[in-house]
Short mmCIF file of C-alpha atoms in Angstrom, two decimals:
data_model
loop_
_atom_site.label_atom_id
_atom_site.label_comp_id
_atom_site.label_asym_id
_atom_site.label_seq_id
_atom_site.Cartn_x
_atom_site.Cartn_y
_atom_site.Cartn_z
CA UNK Z 7 108.62 -7.09 27.44
CA UNK Z 8 111.75 -5.66 29.05
CA UNK Z 9 114.88 -4.97 27.05
CA UNK Z 10 118.38 -5.71 28.40
CA UNK Z 11 121.87 -4.47 27.62
CA UNK Z 12 125.02 -6.54 28.12
CA UNK Z 13 127.84 -4.45 29.61
CA UNK Z 14 131.39 -5.80 29.85
CA UNK Z 15 133.65 -3.93 32.29
CA UNK Z 16 137.16 -5.23 31.62
CA UNK Z 17 139.34 -4.02 34.52
CA UNK Z 18 142.88 -4.47 35.75
CA UNK Z 19 142.11 -7.16 38.30
CA UNK Z 20 138.91 -8.70 36.92
CA UNK Z 21 136.23 -8.57 34.26
CA UNK Z 22 132.65 -7.91 35.33
CA UNK Z 23 129.78 -8.51 32.97
CA UNK Z 24 126.39 -7.11 33.92
CA UNK Z 25 123.00 -7.25 32.23
CA UNK Z 26 121.08 -4.03 32.82
CA UNK Z 27 117.38 -3.49 32.23
CA UNK Z 28 115.89 -0.31 30.74
CA UNK Z 29 115.82 1.45 34.12
CA UNK Z 30 119.54 0.87 34.72
CA UNK Z 31 118.98 -1.91 37.24
CA UNK Z 32 121.32 -4.91 37.21
CA UNK Z 33 119.44 -8.11 36.37
CA UNK Z 34 122.41 -10.50 36.28
CA UNK Z 35 126.14 -10.42 36.85
CA UNK Z 36 129.30 -12.42 36.28
CA UNK Z 37 132.77 -11.59 37.61
CA UNK Z 38 136.05 -13.43 36.98
CA UNK Z 39 139.44 -12.47 38.42
CA UNK Z 40 142.30 -11.62 36.05
CA UNK Z 41 145.97 -12.20 36.81
CA UNK Z 42 148.28 -9.20 36.62
CA UNK Z 43 152.06 -9.64 36.81
CA UNK Z 44 153.78 -7.02 38.97
CA UNK Z 45 157.58 -7.07 38.80
CA UNK Z 46 160.01 -5.50 41.29
CA UNK Z 47 161.47 -3.23 38.57
CA UNK Z 48 158.13 -1.46 38.16
CA UNK Z 49 157.02 -3.42 35.11
CA UNK Z 50 153.34 -4.45 35.03
CA UNK Z 51 152.07 -6.90 32.40
CA UNK Z 52 149.16 -9.15 31.51
CA UNK Z 53 148.75 -11.98 29.03
CA UNK Z 54 146.61 -10.69 26.09
CA UNK Z 55 145.01 -14.10 25.55
CA UNK Z 56 144.17 -14.24 29.27
CA UNK Z 57 142.39 -10.89 28.95
CA UNK Z 58 140.25 -12.18 26.09
CA UNK Z 59 139.47 -15.49 27.80
CA UNK Z 60 138.66 -13.58 30.99
CA UNK Z 61 136.03 -11.62 29.04
CA UNK Z 62 134.49 -14.80 27.62
CA UNK Z 63 134.40 -16.44 31.05
CA UNK Z 64 132.78 -13.37 32.58
CA UNK Z 65 130.13 -13.10 29.86
CA UNK Z 66 129.39 -16.83 30.23
CA UNK Z 67 128.95 -16.46 33.99
CA UNK Z 68 126.61 -13.50 33.52
CA UNK Z 69 124.47 -15.23 30.91
CA UNK Z 70 124.24 -18.31 33.13
CA UNK Z 71 123.04 -16.14 36.01
CA UNK Z 72 120.57 -14.43 33.66
CA UNK Z 73 119.01 -17.62 32.31
CA UNK Z 74 118.92 -19.32 35.72
CA UNK Z 75 116.76 -16.43 36.91
CA UNK Z 76 114.30 -17.25 34.17
CA UNK Z 77 115.22 -14.51 31.70
CA UNK Z 78 115.58 -15.02 27.94
CA UNK Z 79 118.80 -14.06 26.07
CA UNK Z 80 116.63 -13.08 23.08
CA UNK Z 81 115.58 -10.00 25.10
CA UNK Z 82 119.18 -8.70 25.09
CA UNK Z 83 119.25 -5.84 22.58
CA UNK Z 84 122.91 -4.77 22.43
CA UNK Z 85 126.24 -4.81 24.24
CA UNK Z 86 129.00 -2.40 25.20
CA UNK Z 87 132.52 -2.51 26.67
CA UNK Z 88 134.21 -0.33 29.23
CA UNK Z 89 137.88 -1.15 29.74
CA UNK Z 90 141.05 -0.46 31.69
CA UNK Z 91 142.65 2.47 29.90
CA UNK Z 92 146.21 2.96 28.58
CA UNK Z 93 146.90 -0.78 28.72
CA UNK Z 94 147.75 -1.86 25.17
CA UNK Z 95 148.33 -4.97 23.08
CA UNK Z 96 150.43 -5.54 19.96
CA UNK Z 97 149.43 -8.33 17.56
CA UNK Z 98 149.78 -9.55 13.99
CA UNK Z 99 147.03 -9.76 11.38
CA UNK Z 100 146.09 -13.25 12.59
CA UNK Z 101 145.39 -11.93 16.08
CA UNK Z 102 148.54 -13.45 17.61
CA UNK Z 103 150.03 -11.26 20.38
CA UNK Z 104 153.58 -10.04 19.70
CA UNK Z 105 154.32 -8.93 23.28
CA UNK Z 106 152.72 -9.01 26.72
CA UNK Z 107 149.95 -6.49 27.32
CA UNK Z 108 151.67 -3.52 28.95
CA UNK Z 109 149.44 -2.30 31.79
CA UNK Z 110 148.68 1.35 32.55
CA UNK Z 111 150.50 1.18 35.91
CA UNK Z 112 153.78 0.03 34.31
CA UNK Z 113 156.69 2.44 34.86
CA UNK Z 114 159.15 1.07 32.30
CA UNK Z 115 159.23 4.23 30.19
CA UNK Z 116 160.44 6.78 32.76
CA UNK Z 117 163.73 7.07 30.85
CA UNK Z 118 161.94 7.45 27.51
CA UNK Z 119 159.79 10.23 28.96
CA UNK Z 120 162.80 12.06 30.36
CA UNK Z 121 164.55 11.88 26.97
CA UNK Z 122 161.51 13.25 25.12
CA UNK Z 123 161.04 16.01 27.70
CA UNK Z 124 164.74 16.93 27.34
CA UNK Z 125 164.12 17.24 23.59
CA UNK Z 126 161.42 19.82 24.32
CA UNK Z 127 158.47 17.66 23.23
CA UNK Z 128 156.26 17.95 26.32
CA UNK Z 129 154.41 21.15 25.34
CA UNK Z 130 154.15 19.93 21.73
CA UNK Z 131 152.54 16.68 22.85
CA UNK Z 132 150.25 18.47 25.32
CA UNK Z 133 148.97 20.86 22.64
CA UNK Z 134 147.99 17.96 20.38
CA UNK Z 135 146.89 15.23 22.80
CA UNK Z 136 145.98 17.09 26.01
CA UNK Z 137 148.33 14.73 27.87
CA UNK Z 138 151.79 14.94 29.42
CA UNK Z 139 154.84 12.81 28.67
CA UNK Z 140 154.42 10.31 31.47
CA UNK Z 141 154.80 6.51 31.73
CA UNK Z 142 151.09 6.34 32.58
CA UNK Z 143 150.20 6.63 28.88
CA UNK Z 144 150.59 4.01 26.18
CA UNK Z 145 152.83 5.75 23.65
CA UNK Z 146 156.05 6.00 25.62
CA UNK Z 147 155.81 2.36 26.76
CA UNK Z 148 155.39 1.38 23.11
CA UNK Z 149 158.58 3.28 22.29
CA UNK Z 150 160.36 1.42 25.12
CA UNK Z 151 159.28 -1.92 23.64
CA UNK Z 152 160.63 -0.96 20.23
CA UNK Z 153 163.91 0.28 21.69
CA UNK Z 154 164.38 -3.03 23.46
CA UNK Z 155 163.14 -5.46 20.80
CA UNK Z 156 164.80 -5.07 17.40
CA UNK Z 157 162.61 -7.75 15.80
CA UNK Z 158 159.42 -6.01 16.94
CA UNK Z 159 160.75 -2.66 15.71
CA UNK Z 160 161.41 -4.18 12.27
CA UNK Z 161 157.89 -5.62 12.19
CA UNK Z 162 156.49 -2.14 12.90
CA UNK Z 163 158.58 -0.71 10.04
CA UNK Z 164 157.24 -3.45 7.77
CA UNK Z 165 153.63 -2.56 8.66
CA UNK Z 166 153.04 -5.94 10.31
CA UNK Z 167 152.06 -4.78 13.80
CA UNK Z 168 148.54 -3.95 15.00
CA UNK Z 169 148.24 -1.66 18.03
CA UNK Z 170 145.17 -1.38 20.20
CA UNK Z 171 143.94 -0.64 23.68
CA UNK Z 172 142.04 -3.42 25.46
CA UNK Z 173 138.65 -2.53 23.92
CA UNK Z 174 140.14 -2.76 20.43
CA UNK Z 175 141.88 -6.08 21.19
CA UNK Z 176 138.65 -7.63 22.48
CA UNK Z 177 136.64 -6.39 19.47
CA UNK Z 178 139.28 -7.72 17.05
CA UNK Z 179 139.16 -11.15 18.72
CA UNK Z 180 135.35 -11.25 18.96
CA UNK Z 181 135.06 -10.50 15.23
CA UNK Z 182 137.94 -12.78 14.17
CA UNK Z 183 139.83 -9.77 12.87
CA UNK Z 184 136.97 -8.31 10.83
CA UNK Z 185 136.69 -5.13 12.95
CA UNK Z 186 139.72 -3.07 13.94
CA UNK Z 187 138.20 -0.11 15.80
CA UNK Z 188 138.42 1.85 19.03
CA UNK Z 189 136.60 4.88 20.43
CA UNK Z 190 137.78 8.44 20.91
CA UNK Z 191 138.25 8.10 24.68
CA UNK Z 192 140.59 5.12 24.46
CA UNK Z 193 142.46 6.63 21.52
CA UNK Z 194 142.92 9.85 23.48
CA UNK Z 195 144.96 8.00 26.17
CA UNK Z 196 147.74 6.77 23.87
CA UNK Z 197 149.74 10.00 23.25
CA UNK Z 198 149.22 9.32 19.53
CA UNK Z 199 145.75 10.86 19.02
CA UNK Z 200 144.93 14.48 18.23
CA UNK Z 201 141.95 15.38 20.44
CA UNK Z 202 141.12 18.45 18.31
CA UNK Z 203 140.95 16.77 14.88
CA UNK Z 204 139.80 13.41 16.35
CA UNK Z 205 142.42 11.59 14.27
CA UNK Z 206 145.69 9.78 14.83
CA UNK Z 207 148.35 12.49 14.66
CA UNK Z 208 150.61 11.93 11.64
CA UNK Z 209 153.30 14.32 12.94
CA UNK Z 210 153.67 12.45 16.23
CA UNK Z 211 153.70 9.10 14.45
CA UNK Z 212 156.38 10.28 12.02
CA UNK Z 213 158.58 11.86 14.69
CA UNK Z 214 158.39 8.71 16.84
CA UNK Z 215 158.97 6.30 13.94
CA UNK Z 216 155.47 4.85 14.08
CA UNK Z 217 154.09 5.85 10.67
CA UNK Z 218 153.74 2.21 9.58
CA UNK Z 219 152.04 1.05 12.79
CA UNK Z 220 148.53 -0.28 12.10
CA UNK Z 221 146.12 1.83 14.14
CA UNK Z 222 142.39 1.22 14.60
CA UNK Z 223 139.63 3.39 13.18
CA UNK Z 224 138.62 5.81 15.96
CA UNK Z 225 134.85 6.21 16.39
CA UNK Z 226 132.40 7.86 18.82
CA UNK Z 227 131.86 5.94 22.06
CA UNK Z 228 128.21 5.29 21.13
CA UNK Z 229 128.45 3.74 17.67
CA UNK Z 230 127.72 0.52 15.78
CA UNK Z 231 131.09 -1.26 15.99
CA UNK Z 232 130.10 -4.79 14.95
CA UNK Z 233 127.54 -7.54 15.38
CA UNK Z 234 128.82 -10.15 17.82
CA UNK Z 235 127.78 -13.80 17.40
CA UNK Z 236 127.88 -14.72 21.08
CA UNK Z 237 126.05 -17.99 20.44
CA UNK Z 238 128.90 -19.28 18.28
CA UNK Z 239 131.72 -17.76 20.36
CA UNK Z 240 130.44 -19.23 23.62
CA UNK Z 241 129.14 -22.49 22.09
CA UNK Z 242 125.59 -21.78 23.23
CA UNK Z 243 122.75 -24.06 22.21
CA UNK Z 244 120.68 -21.23 20.78
CA UNK Z 245 121.39 -18.46 18.30
CA UNK Z 246 122.40 -15.27 20.08
CA UNK Z 247 123.79 -12.40 18.02
CA UNK Z 248 123.62 -8.72 19.02
CA UNK Z 249 125.26 -5.44 17.98
CA UNK Z 250 128.24 -4.01 19.86
CA UNK Z 251 127.20 -0.36 20.15
CA UNK Z 252 129.60 1.11 22.73
CA UNK Z 253 133.32 1.11 23.47
CA UNK Z 254 134.68 3.48 26.12
CA UNK Z 255 137.49 3.75 28.67
CA UNK Z 256 136.33 2.82 32.16
CA UNK Z 257 136.82 6.22 33.81
CA UNK Z 258 134.97 7.90 30.94
CA UNK Z 259 132.22 5.30 31.20
CA UNK Z 260 131.92 6.05 34.91
CA UNK Z 261 131.64 9.76 34.13
CA UNK Z 262 128.75 9.04 31.78
CA UNK Z 263 127.19 6.54 34.15
CA UNK Z 264 127.30 9.13 36.93
CA UNK Z 265 125.33 11.53 34.76
CA UNK Z 266 128.09 14.08 34.09
CA UNK Z 267 126.27 15.36 31.04
CA UNK Z 268 126.79 19.10 31.64
CA UNK Z 269 129.81 21.37 31.81
CA UNK Z 270 131.04 21.70 35.41
CA UNK Z 271 129.84 18.29 36.62
CA UNK Z 272 132.50 15.86 37.84
CA UNK Z 273 133.04 12.36 39.16
CA UNK Z 274 135.65 10.59 41.26
CA UNK Z 275 136.34 6.90 40.67
CA UNK Z 276 137.92 5.28 43.71
CA UNK Z 277 139.40 2.02 42.45
CA UNK Z 278 142.94 0.62 42.27
CA UNK Z 279 143.93 4.10 41.18
CA UNK Z 280 141.63 7.10 41.02
CA UNK Z 281 140.36 9.25 38.20
CA UNK Z 282 138.78 12.63 38.81
CA UNK Z 283 137.09 13.84 35.65
CA UNK Z 284 135.18 17.06 35.07
CA UNK Z 285 133.04 17.73 32.00
CA UNK Z 286 134.23 20.98 30.38
CA UNK Z 287 131.84 21.06 27.42
CA UNK Z 288 132.48 20.89 23.69
CA UNK Z 289 135.85 22.70 23.66
CA UNK Z 290 139.21 21.26 24.73
CA UNK Z 291 140.65 23.52 27.45
CA UNK Z 292 144.36 22.90 28.05
CA UNK Z 293 145.36 22.96 31.71
CA UNK Z 294 147.95 25.22 33.33
CA UNK Z 295 147.63 23.36 36.64
CA UNK Z 296 148.90 19.85 35.93
CA UNK Z 297 145.58 18.47 34.70
CA UNK Z 298 145.08 16.41 31.59
CA UNK Z 299 142.64 17.33 28.84
CA UNK Z 300 140.84 14.33 27.45
CA UNK Z 301 137.72 13.36 25.57
CA UNK Z 302 135.03 12.81 28.17
CA UNK Z 303 132.55 10.78 26.10
CA UNK Z 304 130.94 11.01 22.69
CA UNK Z 305 127.91 10.11 20.65
CA UNK Z 306 127.62 10.37 16.87
CA UNK Z 307 126.41 13.98 17.10
CA UNK Z 308 128.23 15.22 20.20
CA UNK Z 309 131.75 15.19 21.68
CA UNK Z 310 132.26 16.39 25.26
CA UNK Z 311 135.74 17.07 26.66
CA UNK Z 312 137.01 16.81 30.22
CA UNK Z 313 139.78 17.84 32.55
CA UNK Z 314 141.18 14.85 34.37
CA UNK Z 315 143.41 14.30 37.32
CA UNK Z 316 144.76 10.77 37.50
CA UNK Z 317 145.78 9.50 40.95
CA UNK Z 318 148.04 6.47 40.66
CA UNK Z 319 147.57 4.89 44.11
CA UNK Z 320 144.17 4.67 45.77
CA UNK Z 321 142.81 1.23 46.66
CA UNK Z 322 146.22 -0.22 45.79
CA UNK Z 323 147.64 1.56 48.86
CA UNK Z 324 145.20 -0.28 51.10
CA UNK Z 325 146.00 -3.57 49.37
CA UNK Z 326 149.70 -2.97 50.04
CA UNK Z 327 149.02 -2.42 53.75
CA UNK Z 328 147.08 -5.68 53.81
CA UNK Z 329 149.42 -7.85 51.74
CA UNK Z 330 152.85 -6.55 52.71
CA UNK Z 331 152.48 -5.05 56.20
CA UNK Z 332 149.58 -7.37 57.14
CA UNK Z 333 147.95 -4.67 59.28
CA UNK Z 334 144.51 -6.22 58.68
CA UNK Z 335 143.03 -9.22 56.91
CA UNK Z 336 140.31 -7.42 54.94
CA UNK Z 337 140.04 -3.83 53.63
CA UNK Z 338 136.60 -3.67 55.26
CA UNK Z 339 138.37 -3.53 58.65
CA UNK Z 340 140.08 -0.22 57.88
CA UNK Z 341 137.01 1.93 58.53
CA UNK Z 342 136.79 0.74 62.15
CA UNK Z 343 140.57 1.09 62.61
CA UNK Z 344 140.53 4.69 61.33
CA UNK Z 345 137.65 5.74 63.58
CA UNK Z 346 139.19 4.02 66.64
CA UNK Z 347 141.46 7.09 66.99
CA UNK Z 348 140.45 10.74 67.05
CA UNK Z 349 142.94 12.03 64.47
CA UNK Z 350 146.06 11.06 62.51
CA UNK Z 351 148.44 12.31 65.26
CA UNK Z 352 150.60 13.94 62.60
CA UNK Z 353 151.16 10.71 60.64
CA UNK Z 354 150.99 10.99 56.84
CA UNK Z 355 151.35 8.31 54.19
CA UNK Z 356 152.54 9.65 50.82
CA UNK Z 357 151.36 6.88 48.45
CA UNK Z 358 153.94 7.40 45.69
CA UNK Z 359 154.39 3.66 45.10
CA UNK Z 360 154.44 4.35 41.35
CA UNK Z 361 155.20 8.06 41.62
CA UNK Z 362 152.62 10.78 42.24
CA UNK Z 363 150.08 11.60 39.55
CA UNK Z 364 148.09 14.79 39.03
CA UNK Z 365 148.58 17.60 39.69
CA UNK Z 366 152.13 16.88 40.88
CA UNK Z 367 153.41 14.45 38.22
CA UNK Z 368 156.42 13.43 40.31
CA UNK Z 369 157.42 10.28 38.41
CA UNK Z 370 160.50 9.51 40.51
CA UNK Z 371 159.05 10.09 43.96
CA UNK Z 372 158.92 7.09 46.29
CA UNK Z 373 156.23 6.28 48.86
CA UNK Z 374 156.86 7.24 52.48
CA UNK Z 375 155.24 7.26 55.92
CA UNK Z 376 156.08 10.44 57.83
CA UNK Z 377 155.53 11.80 61.31
CA UNK Z 378 155.77 8.51 63.20
CA UNK Z 379 156.78 8.24 66.87
CA UNK Z 380 156.85 5.35 69.37
CA UNK Z 381 153.24 6.31 70.05
CA UNK Z 382 152.24 5.54 66.46
CA UNK Z 383 149.97 2.50 66.14
CA UNK Z 384 148.83 0.53 63.13
CA UNK Z 385 145.54 2.43 63.37
CA UNK Z 386 147.42 5.68 62.72
CA UNK Z 387 149.12 4.20 59.66
CA UNK Z 388 145.81 2.87 58.32
CA UNK Z 389 144.09 6.20 58.94
CA UNK Z 390 146.95 8.04 57.23
CA UNK Z 391 146.57 5.76 54.21
CA UNK Z 392 142.81 6.37 54.01
CA UNK Z 393 143.24 10.13 54.45
CA UNK Z 394 145.76 10.23 51.59
CA UNK Z 395 142.90 9.43 49.19
CA UNK Z 396 140.74 12.54 49.95
CA UNK Z 397 143.89 14.69 50.16
CA UNK Z 398 144.94 13.70 46.64
CA UNK Z 399 141.41 14.31 45.35
CA UNK Z 400 141.39 17.78 46.94
CA UNK Z 401 144.69 18.56 45.17
CA UNK Z 402 143.09 17.71 41.83
CA UNK Z 403 139.79 19.53 42.47
CA UNK Z 404 141.64 22.74 43.39
CA UNK Z 405 143.68 22.54 40.19
CA UNK Z 406 140.56 21.99 38.07
CA UNK Z 407 138.78 24.94 39.61
CA UNK Z 408 141.84 27.07 38.93
CA UNK Z 409 141.85 26.05 35.25
CA UNK Z 410 138.12 26.65 34.83
CA UNK Z 411 138.03 29.76 37.04
CA UNK Z 412 134.86 28.34 38.56
CA UNK Z 413 133.80 26.00 41.35
CA UNK Z 414 132.46 22.54 40.63
CA UNK Z 415 128.68 22.32 40.16
CA UNK Z 416 128.55 18.80 41.55
CA UNK Z 417 130.77 15.81 42.22
CA UNK Z 418 129.83 12.13 42.13
CA UNK Z 419 131.74 9.23 43.66
CA UNK Z 420 131.96 5.61 42.60
CA UNK Z 421 134.24 2.59 42.90
CA UNK Z 422 135.12 0.08 45.57
CA UNK Z 423 136.47 2.56 48.12
CA UNK Z 424 133.09 4.30 48.30
CA UNK Z 425 132.04 1.42 50.57
CA UNK Z 426 134.39 2.90 53.19
CA UNK Z 427 132.27 5.44 55.10
CA UNK Z 428 135.34 7.03 56.74
CA UNK Z 429 136.85 7.91 53.34
CA UNK Z 430 133.57 9.23 51.90
CA UNK Z 431 132.64 11.42 54.88
CA UNK Z 432 136.21 12.68 55.22
CA UNK Z 433 136.14 13.62 51.52
CA UNK Z 434 132.77 15.41 51.79
CA UNK Z 435 133.95 17.35 54.85
CA UNK Z 436 137.26 18.23 53.16
CA UNK Z 437 135.65 19.45 49.90
CA UNK Z 438 132.71 21.00 51.80
CA UNK Z 439 130.21 20.02 49.13
CA UNK Z 440 127.70 17.12 49.02
CA UNK Z 441 128.79 13.97 47.20
CA UNK Z 442 126.43 12.19 44.84
CA UNK Z 443 126.66 8.43 45.22
CA UNK Z 444 125.09 5.98 42.79
CA UNK Z 445 123.22 3.13 44.44
CA UNK Z 446 124.57 0.96 41.63
CA UNK Z 447 128.26 0.29 42.46
CA UNK Z 448 129.16 -0.82 38.92
CA UNK Z 449 128.97 2.59 37.35
CA UNK Z 450 131.57 2.00 34.59
CA UNK Z 451 129.52 -0.91 33.30
CA UNK Z 452 126.38 1.24 33.64
CA UNK Z 453 127.95 4.00 31.53
CA UNK Z 454 128.81 1.51 28.80
CA UNK Z 455 125.24 0.19 28.95
CA UNK Z 456 123.77 3.69 28.70
CA UNK Z 457 125.90 4.52 25.64
CA UNK Z 458 125.10 1.19 24.02
CA UNK Z 459 121.39 1.71 24.70
CA UNK Z 460 121.45 5.18 23.15
CA UNK Z 461 122.67 3.73 19.87
CA UNK Z 462 120.46 0.61 19.93
CA UNK Z 463 117.30 2.58 20.75
CA UNK Z 464 116.73 1.41 24.31
CA UNK Z 465 117.09 5.06 25.39
CA UNK Z 466 115.76 8.02 23.44
CA UNK Z 467 118.04 10.76 24.75
CA UNK Z 468 120.55 11.94 27.32
CA UNK Z 469 117.71 13.84 29.00
CA UNK Z 470 115.96 10.52 29.62
CA UNK Z 471 119.16 9.08 31.10
CA UNK Z 472 119.45 12.10 33.38
CA UNK Z 473 115.99 11.38 34.82
CA UNK Z 474 116.84 7.71 35.32
CA UNK Z 475 120.04 8.66 37.15
CA UNK Z 476 118.29 11.01 39.57
CA UNK Z 477 116.22 8.11 40.83
CA UNK Z 478 119.36 6.06 41.57
CA UNK Z 479 121.45 8.65 43.40
CA UNK Z 480 121.82 9.38 47.11
CA UNK Z 481 123.71 12.31 48.67
CA UNK Z 482 126.44 12.32 51.29
CA UNK Z 483 126.27 15.71 53.02
CA UNK Z 484 129.32 17.60 54.28
CA UNK Z 485 129.78 18.37 57.99
CA UNK Z 486 131.13 21.92 57.74
CA UNK Z 487 131.77 21.96 61.51
CA UNK Z 488 134.40 19.23 61.18
CA UNK Z 489 137.74 21.07 60.97
CA UNK Z 490 139.94 17.94 61.16
CA UNK Z 491 140.12 17.36 57.38
CA UNK Z 492 141.00 21.02 56.70
CA UNK Z 493 143.75 21.05 59.33
CA UNK Z 494 145.04 17.68 58.17
CA UNK Z 495 145.19 18.96 54.60
CA UNK Z 496 147.51 21.79 55.64
CA UNK Z 497 149.97 19.17 56.92
CA UNK Z 498 149.57 17.14 53.73
CA UNK Z 499 150.44 20.14 51.54
CA UNK Z 500 153.54 20.77 53.61
CA UNK Z 501 154.71 17.15 53.23
CA UNK Z 502 154.04 17.09 49.49
CA UNK Z 503 155.95 20.32 48.89
CA UNK Z 504 159.18 18.87 50.31
CA UNK Z 505 160.03 16.79 47.22
#
């Protein structure tokens, strides 16, 4: 009898729920779109209750697909969650939200960051958390909320406010408040967590006036968090209760799902934004090249660290071209448009719609299209947008190699943009190394399933997972005779350096 693992991948724009079998193959799937509110002042918010309901709807859709195919829910052994990182929720002890969920892409705390940097706190924060003072991370946006809501600030002082990333919020709701936990990866993205001691940092909390904030218990990613009574929650006809044995941030889950189990292995997630993460082993190496140091993934007897370069605009750039400039009706058209011309003709798109992330960290930079003439066509603009993705990845990879004083052993790619052959081949040719590409496109969910299965006994070891992964990976080889990406990158570096 086969065993199955329920993996919930709660993202910015949707929640996917997938049931994986023991070999990592998807047996059933449910996906439900989630509304995100983007405001013209750079604020980005979601409704916390919508997030939770979105999860329930997605799980219901997946279970319906599963049972309609003739499978039995009693064969589902455990479940895990991967989630959009840095997005956080504030609630009271009854599980009532006290503010909108503030999304990772929100830029409201630029001023807060500048003030803290002016006070000389950047290096202090980096030494403890591995992160930089940037609006990307939860902590400074929390401070903005408290500066702008006196009632909420008083509630924090009174010890009445619960803080959690999306994984924690979902777990709290699923257990009716009985479990208030997160994992090390999600905790490490808040600016409040010490990645060396694996604890919430009391000095940061005190200095920022957050000592009375209720914070979740931080645990390994692969861990028994709770037993979830899905039968009751979803009003199913039959009893269906299974342990929740994994919580992990989506980029970290993708790193695990891609098989980055050894030091020097890396992955690139090409989604709305992009995360390049390289496993650096069991010691936290602080970057001198604009990288972040974060917890890569963890089990109950092992914690691996990573260097990460976060790119703010990836797939979102293509969506902007579609929605605002209406250069095409579907992102799938962009591959043909890019290959309809021989090169970019000197046109570059700098996708700083929400500033530039690693390794530049230019929070105030605005997006621009440069090098246009009357001969510029929409194909050139589309190609420039697609090329900006590999260029940004190259920036990050170079910085990582500089920090580690070593070349990458391997790099894996995942996410929606990997369906675009122009982007993938351009990236391989630019980096001049083969790319490993999972045949399973839902690699964040797969990583959560793997970690859940390790704890629930579906998998015996990481070595077993490594063998399973090898059977599901194909390689994209680099064309070292193609000089276009290298020459184009020279122009990109020149444009970036002008800011």
